[in-house]
Amino acid sequence: MDIESADQALHILHIEDSTADQGLARITLRRAGLACRIQTVETFDDLQQALATQVFDLILADYHLPGFTALDAWALVEPLSPRPPFVLLSGAIGEAAAVDVMRLGMTDFLRKEDMARLPLVLTRAMEVHEARRAKEQAMAELALSERRLAELTEHLQSSIEEERASIAREIHDDIGGSLTSVKFDLAWITRNSPANQALQAHAGAALEMLQHALGASQRIMMNLRPPVLDQGLVAAVQWLAENFERRTGVPVQLRTSSEQMATSPEVQLVAYRTAQEALTNIGKYAQASRVEIELSDREGFLTLEVTDNGCGMTAEQREKPRSFGLRGLHERARTVDGWLDVSSQPGRGTSIIVSVPLPSRLT
C-alpha cells in the first residue's frame, strides 16, 4: 500500500493505556516509513467520544484496558459504517483466545512481542479492507444494475402488452370490420348475378380468399391479445389447449383447481404467456404425443405447470445463446414476484412451472 502524501496518511486510533507501548508503536511505524496519524485513547469514555466525532482508517487495540476490554471496543466499532479494520495488539491473551476473538470479525491479531511486524500487519489489514470494500461496492452496483434491468424489463413487457392490445383492437375494429363489409358486398354480388358465370366464379374465389384473410386476422388478433382473457385465466388456458390440440393433433389434458381464479390482470397475463410459450415450444421441438396442463390457485400461490412427454432438453440447449424464450418467461415471472422452474431430461420430456404468490385477500 503506497501513501504518497500527508492527505493519504492513515488515521489510526490506538486504544492503549501503556505510555511505553504507545511510544513503541509510533516508533515502529515511523521507522517502517508508514505515513500515519495516530490518536491514542485510554478510557472507555474517550473511546466513545473519539468514535462519535471522528472517522478512523484503522483501529489498533490492546486487549485489557482500565475498566473495559477490546471486546467492549469492538462492540462500538462493529456497527460503524463504513467499519474500519480492527487489529488486536496484545500480549495478555493466548493464541486460542485470540482466534476466538478473531471469529467475531476483527481483522487481525499481533502479539506485542512481535511489534516489529506491526507495519506489515497494518498494511495487510488495510489491503484486505480495501479489497472487501471494493467487493461490497461491486456487489452493490451489481444489485443496482439488476434492479434497474428488472424495472426496464417490466416496463418493456408492459409496453409490449399495451402495444399488442392496441394492435389487436385495430385489427378487430378496422381490418376485421372492413373485411366483413367486403364479404357482405361479394355475397350480394353473387346473389344478384346468377346469369354471369364468370362473375360468379371470380366472386366465389374472392370470397374464399376473403374468408382466409378473416381467419388469419382473427388468429393474429388472438395471439396478440385474446379477448378470451376477459373471461378469466381458466377460459384463456382452455382456449390455448383446445387450439393447440386442434392444430397439432396432440391431446392436451387440462386440470384446474377451480373454474374461476381471482387473480390480477398482470398475473393472469404472465400465466397465459407462459402457457402460450410452453405450448409453442412443444409444437416446434418436443415431438410429444401427450401434454398435461395443471392450473391451481391453492395454498396462496397461482401455479401453472405444462408437462410433455417429448424428447426433452439438455442443460446446454436451455442455456444456449439467443435462447430468449425461457429467459423471457423468467423475467415475466419476476415482474409479478414469481419464479419459473424448468425441469427436463433428454428423452424424458419437459416440465415448465411458474408460481406466483397471491395476496391473502385473493386466496
CSV table of C-alpha atoms in Angstrom, one decimal:
chain,number,residue,atom,x,y,z
A,1,MET,CA,0.0,0.0,0.0
A,2,ASP,CA,1.6,3.3,-1.2
A,3,ILE,CA,0.9,6.5,0.7
A,4,GLU,CA,2.3,9.4,-1.4
A,5,SER,CA,1.0,12.5,0.6
A,6,ALA,CA,0.1,13.6,4.1
A,7,ASP,CA,-3.6,13.6,3.0
A,8,GLN,CA,-3.2,9.9,2.4
A,9,ALA,CA,-1.7,9.2,5.8
A,10,LEU,CA,-3.6,6.6,7.8
A,11,HIS,CA,-5.7,7.9,10.6
A,12,ILE,CA,-5.2,5.3,13.4
A,13,LEU,CA,-7.0,5.2,16.7
A,14,HIS,CA,-4.7,3.4,19.2
A,15,ILE,CA,-6.6,2.1,22.2
A,16,GLU,CA,-3.7,1.6,24.7
A,17,ASP,CA,-3.1,2.6,28.4
A,18,SER,CA,0.6,2.0,28.4
A,19,THR,CA,2.7,5.0,27.5
A,20,ALA,CA,5.6,2.8,26.7
A,21,ASP,CA,3.6,0.7,24.3
A,22,GLN,CA,2.1,3.8,22.7
A,23,GLY,CA,5.6,5.2,22.0
A,24,LEU,CA,6.9,1.9,20.7
A,25,ALA,CA,4.1,1.6,18.2
A,26,ARG,CA,4.7,5.1,17.0
A,27,ILE,CA,8.5,4.5,16.6
A,28,THR,CA,7.9,1.1,14.8
A,29,LEU,CA,5.6,2.6,12.3
A,30,ARG,CA,7.7,5.7,11.7
A,31,ARG,CA,10.9,3.6,11.1
A,32,ALA,CA,9.0,1.5,8.6
A,33,GLY,CA,8.1,4.6,6.7
A,34,LEU,CA,4.4,4.1,7.1
A,35,ALA,CA,2.7,7.5,6.9
A,36,CYS,CA,0.1,7.7,9.7
A,37,ARG,CA,-1.5,10.0,12.2
A,38,ILE,CA,-2.0,8.2,15.5
A,39,GLN,CA,-4.5,9.2,18.1
A,40,THR,CA,-4.4,7.4,21.4
A,41,VAL,CA,-7.2,6.9,24.0
A,42,GLU,CA,-7.0,5.1,27.3
A,43,THR,CA,-10.5,5.2,28.8
A,44,PHE,CA,-13.9,3.9,27.5
A,45,ASP,CA,-15.4,7.4,27.6
A,46,ASP,CA,-12.6,8.8,25.5
A,47,LEU,CA,-13.0,6.0,23.0
A,48,GLN,CA,-16.8,6.7,22.7
A,49,GLN,CA,-16.0,10.4,22.2
A,50,ALA,CA,-13.4,9.7,19.5
A,51,LEU,CA,-15.6,7.3,17.5
A,52,ALA,CA,-18.6,9.7,17.7
A,53,THR,CA,-16.7,12.7,16.4
A,54,GLN,CA,-14.1,11.3,14.0
A,55,VAL,CA,-13.6,8.8,11.2
A,56,PHE,CA,-10.6,6.5,11.5
A,57,ASP,CA,-8.9,4.4,8.9
A,58,LEU,CA,-7.9,1.7,11.3
A,59,ILE,CA,-8.4,0.7,15.0
A,60,LEU,CA,-5.4,-0.7,16.9
A,61,ALA,CA,-6.3,-2.0,20.4
A,62,ASP,CA,-4.8,-3.7,23.4
A,63,TYR,CA,-7.0,-6.4,25.0
A,64,HIS,CA,-7.0,-5.4,28.7
A,65,LEU,CA,-7.7,-1.7,29.4
A,66,PRO,CA,-8.8,0.2,32.5
A,67,GLY,CA,-12.4,-0.8,33.1
A,68,PHE,CA,-13.0,-2.4,29.7
A,69,THR,CA,-11.6,-4.8,27.1
A,70,ALA,CA,-11.1,-5.0,23.4
A,71,LEU,CA,-14.4,-6.8,23.2
A,72,ASP,CA,-16.2,-3.6,24.5
A,73,ALA,CA,-14.3,-1.5,22.0
A,74,TRP,CA,-15.3,-3.9,19.2
A,75,ALA,CA,-18.9,-3.6,20.2
A,76,LEU,CA,-18.6,0.1,19.5
A,77,VAL,CA,-16.7,-0.3,16.2
A,78,GLU,CA,-18.7,-3.2,14.7
A,79,PRO,CA,-21.8,-1.1,13.9
A,80,LEU,CA,-19.9,1.7,12.2
A,81,SER,CA,-20.4,2.2,8.5
A,82,PRO,CA,-18.0,2.1,6.9
A,83,ARG,CA,-16.4,-0.1,9.6
A,84,PRO,CA,-12.6,0.4,9.8
A,85,PRO,CA,-10.2,-2.6,10.2
A,86,PHE,CA,-9.7,-3.7,13.8
A,87,VAL,CA,-6.3,-5.1,14.8
A,88,LEU,CA,-5.8,-6.5,18.2
A,89,LEU,CA,-2.3,-5.8,19.6
A,90,SER,CA,-1.9,-7.5,22.9
A,91,GLY,CA,0.3,-9.8,24.9
A,92,ALA,CA,-2.2,-10.6,27.6
A,93,ILE,CA,-4.2,-13.4,25.8
A,94,GLY,CA,-3.2,-16.7,24.3
A,95,GLU,CA,-3.4,-17.8,20.7
A,96,ALA,CA,-6.6,-19.8,21.2
A,97,ALA,CA,-8.3,-16.8,22.8
A,98,ALA,CA,-7.1,-14.6,20.0
A,99,VAL,CA,-8.6,-17.0,17.4
A,100,ASP,CA,-11.9,-16.8,19.3
A,101,VAL,CA,-11.8,-13.0,19.2
A,102,MET,CA,-11.0,-13.0,15.5
A,103,ARG,CA,-14.1,-15.0,14.8
A,104,LEU,CA,-16.1,-12.1,16.0
A,105,GLY,CA,-15.0,-10.2,12.9
A,106,MET,CA,-11.8,-8.5,13.9
A,107,THR,CA,-9.3,-8.1,11.1
A,108,ASP,CA,-6.0,-9.4,12.7
A,109,PHE,CA,-4.1,-10.2,15.9
A,110,LEU,CA,-0.5,-9.4,16.8
A,111,ARG,CA,1.4,-10.1,20.0
A,112,LYS,CA,3.3,-7.2,21.5
A,113,GLU,CA,6.5,-9.3,21.5
A,114,ASP,CA,6.2,-9.2,17.6
A,115,MET,CA,5.9,-5.4,17.4
A,116,ALA,CA,8.4,-5.3,14.6
A,117,ARG,CA,5.8,-6.9,12.4
A,118,LEU,CA,3.2,-4.2,13.1
A,119,PRO,CA,3.7,-2.2,9.9
A,120,LEU,CA,3.3,-5.4,7.8
A,121,VAL,CA,0.2,-6.4,9.8
A,122,LEU,CA,-1.4,-2.9,9.4
A,123,THR,CA,-0.6,-2.8,5.7
A,124,ARG,CA,-2.1,-6.2,5.1
A,125,ALA,CA,-5.2,-5.2,7.2
A,126,MET,CA,-5.7,-2.2,5.0
A,127,GLU,CA,-5.3,-4.1,1.8
A,128,VAL,CA,-7.8,-6.7,2.9
A,129,HIS,CA,-10.2,-3.9,4.0
A,130,GLU,CA,-9.9,-2.2,0.6
A,131,ALA,CA,-10.4,-5.4,-1.2
A,132,ARG,CA,-13.5,-6.2,0.8
A,133,ARG,CA,-14.8,-2.7,0.3
A,134,ALA,CA,-14.3,-2.9,-3.4
A,135,LYS,CA,-16.1,-6.2,-3.5
A,136,GLU,CA,-19.0,-4.8,-1.5
A,137,GLN,CA,-19.2,-1.8,-3.8
A,138,ALA,CA,-19.2,-4.0,-6.8
A,139,MET,CA,-21.9,-6.2,-5.3
A,140,ALA,CA,-24.0,-3.1,-4.6
A,141,GLU,CA,-23.5,-1.8,-8.1
A,142,LEU,CA,-24.4,-5.2,-9.5
A,143,ALA,CA,-27.6,-5.3,-7.3
A,144,LEU,CA,-28.5,-1.8,-8.5
A,145,SER,CA,-27.9,-2.8,-12.1
A,146,GLU,CA,-30.0,-5.9,-11.7
A,147,ARG,CA,-32.8,-3.9,-10.1
A,148,ARG,CA,-32.7,-1.4,-12.9
A,149,LEU,CA,-32.7,-4.2,-15.5
A,150,ALA,CA,-35.7,-5.8,-13.8
A,151,GLU,CA,-37.5,-2.4,-13.8
A,152,LEU,CA,-36.7,-1.9,-17.5
A,153,THR,CA,-37.8,-5.5,-18.3
A,154,GLU,CA,-41.1,-4.9,-16.5
A,155,HIS,CA,-41.6,-1.6,-18.4
A,156,LEU,CA,-40.8,-3.2,-21.7
A,157,GLN,CA,-43.2,-6.1,-21.1
A,158,SER,CA,-45.9,-3.7,-20.1
A,159,SER,CA,-45.3,-1.6,-23.2
A,160,ILE,CA,-45.3,-4.7,-25.4
A,161,GLU,CA,-48.6,-5.9,-24.0
A,162,GLU,CA,-50.2,-2.5,-24.4
A,163,GLU,CA,-49.0,-2.3,-28.0
A,164,ARG,CA,-50.3,-5.8,-28.6
A,165,ALA,CA,-53.7,-4.9,-27.2
A,166,SER,CA,-53.8,-1.7,-29.3
A,167,ILE,CA,-52.9,-3.6,-32.5
A,168,ALA,CA,-55.4,-6.3,-31.7
A,169,ARG,CA,-58.1,-3.7,-31.3
A,170,GLU,CA,-57.2,-2.1,-34.6
A,171,ILE,CA,-57.3,-5.5,-36.4
A,172,HIS,CA,-60.7,-6.2,-34.8
A,173,ASP,CA,-62.2,-2.7,-35.4
A,174,ASP,CA,-60.7,-1.6,-38.7
A,175,ILE,CA,-59.3,-4.6,-40.6
A,176,GLY,CA,-61.9,-7.1,-39.4
A,177,GLY,CA,-64.8,-4.6,-39.9
A,178,SER,CA,-63.6,-3.7,-43.4
A,179,LEU,CA,-63.1,-7.4,-44.5
A,180,THR,CA,-66.6,-8.2,-43.1
A,181,SER,CA,-68.1,-5.4,-45.2
A,182,VAL,CA,-66.3,-6.6,-48.3
A,183,LYS,CA,-67.6,-10.1,-47.6
A,184,PHE,CA,-71.2,-8.9,-47.5
A,185,ASP,CA,-70.7,-7.0,-50.8
A,186,LEU,CA,-69.3,-10.1,-52.5
A,187,ALA,CA,-72.1,-12.2,-51.2
A,188,TRP,CA,-74.6,-9.6,-52.6
A,189,ILE,CA,-72.8,-9.7,-56.0
A,190,THR,CA,-73.0,-13.5,-56.0
A,191,ARG,CA,-76.7,-13.5,-55.2
A,192,ASN,CA,-77.6,-10.8,-57.8
A,193,SER,CA,-75.7,-12.0,-60.8
A,194,PRO,CA,-76.8,-15.6,-61.2
A,195,ALA,CA,-76.6,-15.5,-65.1
A,196,ASN,CA,-73.0,-14.3,-65.2
A,197,GLN,CA,-71.0,-17.5,-64.5
A,198,ALA,CA,-67.6,-15.8,-64.9
A,199,LEU,CA,-68.5,-13.1,-62.4
A,200,GLN,CA,-69.9,-15.9,-60.1
A,201,ALA,CA,-66.6,-17.8,-60.3
A,202,HIS,CA,-64.5,-14.7,-59.5
A,203,ALA,CA,-66.8,-13.7,-56.7
A,204,GLY,CA,-66.6,-17.2,-55.2
A,205,ALA,CA,-62.8,-17.2,-55.4
A,206,ALA,CA,-62.7,-13.7,-53.8
A,207,LEU,CA,-65.0,-14.9,-51.0
A,208,GLU,CA,-62.7,-17.9,-50.3
A,209,MET,CA,-59.6,-15.6,-50.1
A,210,LEU,CA,-61.6,-13.1,-48.0
A,211,GLN,CA,-62.6,-15.9,-45.6
A,212,HIS,CA,-58.9,-16.9,-45.4
A,213,ALA,CA,-57.9,-13.3,-44.6
A,214,LEU,CA,-60.6,-13.1,-41.9
A,215,GLY,CA,-59.4,-16.3,-40.3
A,216,ALA,CA,-55.8,-15.0,-40.4
A,217,SER,CA,-56.7,-11.7,-38.9
A,218,GLN,CA,-58.6,-13.5,-36.1
A,219,ARG,CA,-55.6,-15.7,-35.4
A,220,ILE,CA,-53.3,-12.8,-35.3
A,221,MET,CA,-55.6,-10.9,-33.0
A,222,MET,CA,-56.0,-13.8,-30.7
A,223,ASN,CA,-52.2,-14.3,-30.5
A,224,LEU,CA,-51.7,-10.6,-29.8
A,225,ARG,CA,-54.3,-10.3,-27.1
A,226,PRO,CA,-57.0,-12.9,-26.9
A,227,PRO,CA,-60.4,-11.5,-25.9
A,228,VAL,CA,-60.9,-14.8,-24.1
A,229,LEU,CA,-58.7,-13.4,-21.3
A,230,ASP,CA,-61.5,-11.1,-20.4
A,231,GLN,CA,-63.4,-14.3,-19.4
A,232,GLY,CA,-60.7,-15.3,-16.9
A,233,LEU,CA,-57.5,-17.2,-16.8
A,234,VAL,CA,-59.1,-20.7,-16.8
A,235,ALA,CA,-61.0,-20.0,-20.0
A,236,ALA,CA,-58.0,-18.5,-21.7
A,237,VAL,CA,-55.8,-21.5,-20.9
A,238,GLN,CA,-58.6,-23.8,-22.0
A,239,TRP,CA,-58.7,-21.9,-25.3
A,240,LEU,CA,-54.9,-22.3,-25.7
A,241,ALA,CA,-55.2,-26.0,-25.0
A,242,GLU,CA,-58.0,-26.6,-27.5
A,243,ASN,CA,-56.3,-24.5,-30.2
A,244,PHE,CA,-53.0,-26.4,-29.7
A,245,GLU,CA,-54.8,-29.8,-29.9
A,246,ARG,CA,-56.7,-28.8,-33.0
A,247,ARG,CA,-53.5,-27.5,-34.8
A,248,THR,CA,-51.1,-30.3,-33.8
A,249,GLY,CA,-53.3,-33.3,-33.1
A,250,VAL,CA,-51.5,-33.8,-29.8
A,251,PRO,CA,-54.0,-34.4,-27.0
A,252,VAL,CA,-53.9,-32.0,-24.1
A,253,GLN,CA,-55.3,-32.7,-20.6
A,254,LEU,CA,-56.1,-29.6,-18.5
A,255,ARG,CA,-56.7,-29.8,-14.8
A,256,THR,CA,-57.7,-26.8,-12.7
A,257,SER,CA,-58.4,-26.3,-9.0
A,258,SER,CA,-61.4,-24.1,-9.8
A,259,GLU,CA,-63.4,-22.7,-12.7
A,260,GLN,CA,-62.7,-19.1,-11.7
A,261,MET,CA,-59.5,-17.7,-10.2
A,262,ALA,CA,-59.4,-14.3,-8.6
A,263,THR,CA,-56.0,-13.0,-9.8
A,264,SER,CA,-54.9,-9.6,-11.0
A,265,PRO,CA,-54.7,-8.9,-14.8
A,266,GLU,CA,-50.9,-8.8,-14.6
A,267,VAL,CA,-50.7,-12.3,-13.0
A,268,GLN,CA,-53.2,-13.7,-15.5
A,269,LEU,CA,-51.2,-12.4,-18.4
A,270,VAL,CA,-47.9,-13.9,-17.0
A,271,ALA,CA,-49.6,-17.3,-16.6
A,272,TYR,CA,-51.2,-17.1,-20.1
A,273,ARG,CA,-48.0,-16.1,-21.8
A,274,THR,CA,-46.1,-18.9,-20.0
A,275,ALA,CA,-48.6,-21.4,-21.2
A,276,GLN,CA,-48.6,-20.0,-24.7
A,277,GLU,CA,-44.8,-20.1,-25.0
A,278,ALA,CA,-44.6,-23.6,-23.5
A,279,LEU,CA,-47.1,-24.9,-26.0
A,280,THR,CA,-45.4,-23.1,-28.9
A,281,ASN,CA,-42.1,-24.8,-27.9
A,282,ILE,CA,-43.8,-28.2,-27.6
A,283,GLY,CA,-45.3,-27.8,-31.0
A,284,LYS,CA,-41.9,-26.8,-32.6
A,285,TYR,CA,-39.4,-29.0,-30.8
A,286,ALA,CA,-40.7,-31.6,-28.4
A,287,GLN,CA,-42.1,-34.3,-30.7
A,288,ALA,CA,-44.6,-35.1,-27.9
A,289,SER,CA,-47.6,-37.4,-28.0
A,290,ARG,CA,-49.2,-36.0,-24.8
A,291,VAL,CA,-49.4,-32.7,-23.0
A,292,GLU,CA,-50.7,-32.0,-19.5
A,293,ILE,CA,-51.5,-28.6,-18.1
A,294,GLU,CA,-52.3,-28.1,-14.4
A,295,LEU,CA,-53.5,-24.7,-13.1
A,296,SER,CA,-54.0,-24.1,-9.4
A,297,ASP,CA,-54.6,-21.2,-7.0
A,298,ARG,CA,-54.3,-23.2,-3.8
A,299,GLU,CA,-52.1,-22.6,-0.7
A,300,GLY,CA,-51.5,-18.9,-1.5
A,301,PHE,CA,-49.9,-19.4,-4.9
A,302,LEU,CA,-51.1,-19.4,-8.5
A,303,THR,CA,-49.2,-22.3,-10.1
A,304,LEU,CA,-49.2,-23.2,-13.8
A,305,GLU,CA,-47.4,-26.4,-14.9
A,306,VAL,CA,-47.1,-27.5,-18.5
A,307,THR,CA,-45.6,-31.0,-19.0
A,308,ASP,CA,-45.0,-33.0,-22.1
A,309,ASN,CA,-43.6,-36.5,-22.8
A,310,GLY,CA,-41.4,-35.4,-25.7
A,311,CYS,CA,-37.7,-35.5,-26.4
A,312,GLY,CA,-36.7,-33.2,-23.6
A,313,MET,CA,-33.8,-30.7,-23.5
A,314,THR,CA,-30.2,-30.8,-22.3
A,315,ALA,CA,-28.8,-28.1,-20.0
A,316,GLU,CA,-26.8,-26.8,-22.9
A,317,GLN,CA,-29.9,-26.4,-25.0
A,318,ARG,CA,-31.6,-24.4,-22.3
A,319,GLU,CA,-28.6,-22.1,-21.9
A,320,LYS,CA,-27.6,-21.7,-25.5
A,321,PRO,CA,-27.0,-18.1,-26.7
A,322,ARG,CA,-30.0,-16.3,-28.2
A,323,SER,CA,-32.4,-18.7,-26.5
A,324,PHE,CA,-34.7,-15.9,-25.3
A,325,GLY,CA,-38.0,-17.8,-24.9
A,326,LEU,CA,-37.3,-19.3,-21.5
A,327,ARG,CA,-35.3,-16.3,-20.3
A,328,GLY,CA,-38.2,-14.1,-21.2
A,329,LEU,CA,-40.5,-16.3,-19.2
A,330,HIS,CA,-38.2,-16.0,-16.2
A,331,GLU,CA,-38.3,-12.2,-16.5
A,332,ARG,CA,-42.0,-12.2,-16.9
A,333,ALA,CA,-42.4,-14.2,-13.7
A,334,ARG,CA,-40.1,-11.8,-11.8
A,335,THR,CA,-42.3,-8.8,-12.7
A,336,VAL,CA,-45.1,-10.2,-10.5
A,337,ASP,CA,-42.7,-11.5,-7.8
A,338,GLY,CA,-43.0,-15.0,-9.1
A,339,TRP,CA,-40.4,-17.6,-10.3
A,340,LEU,CA,-40.1,-20.1,-13.1
A,341,ASP,CA,-38.7,-23.6,-13.0
A,342,VAL,CA,-37.8,-25.7,-16.0
A,343,SER,CA,-37.2,-29.5,-15.5
A,344,SER,CA,-36.1,-31.5,-18.5
A,345,GLN,CA,-34.0,-34.5,-19.4
A,346,PRO,CA,-33.3,-35.9,-22.9
A,347,GLY,CA,-35.9,-38.5,-23.8
A,348,ARG,CA,-38.0,-37.9,-20.7
A,349,GLY,CA,-40.0,-34.8,-21.6
A,350,THR,CA,-40.1,-31.3,-20.1
A,351,SER,CA,-42.0,-29.6,-17.3
A,352,ILE,CA,-42.3,-25.8,-17.0
A,353,ILE,CA,-43.7,-24.4,-13.8
A,354,VAL,CA,-44.5,-20.8,-13.0
A,355,SER,CA,-45.5,-19.9,-9.4
A,356,VAL,CA,-46.8,-16.5,-8.3
A,357,PRO,CA,-47.7,-15.6,-4.7
A,358,LEU,CA,-51.2,-14.4,-4.3
A,359,PRO,CA,-52.3,-11.7,-1.9
A,360,SER,CA,-54.1,-13.2,1.1
A,361,ARG,CA,-57.3,-11.4,0.3
A,362,LEU,CA,-57.4,-13.3,-3.0
A,363,THR,CA,-56.6,-16.8,-1.6
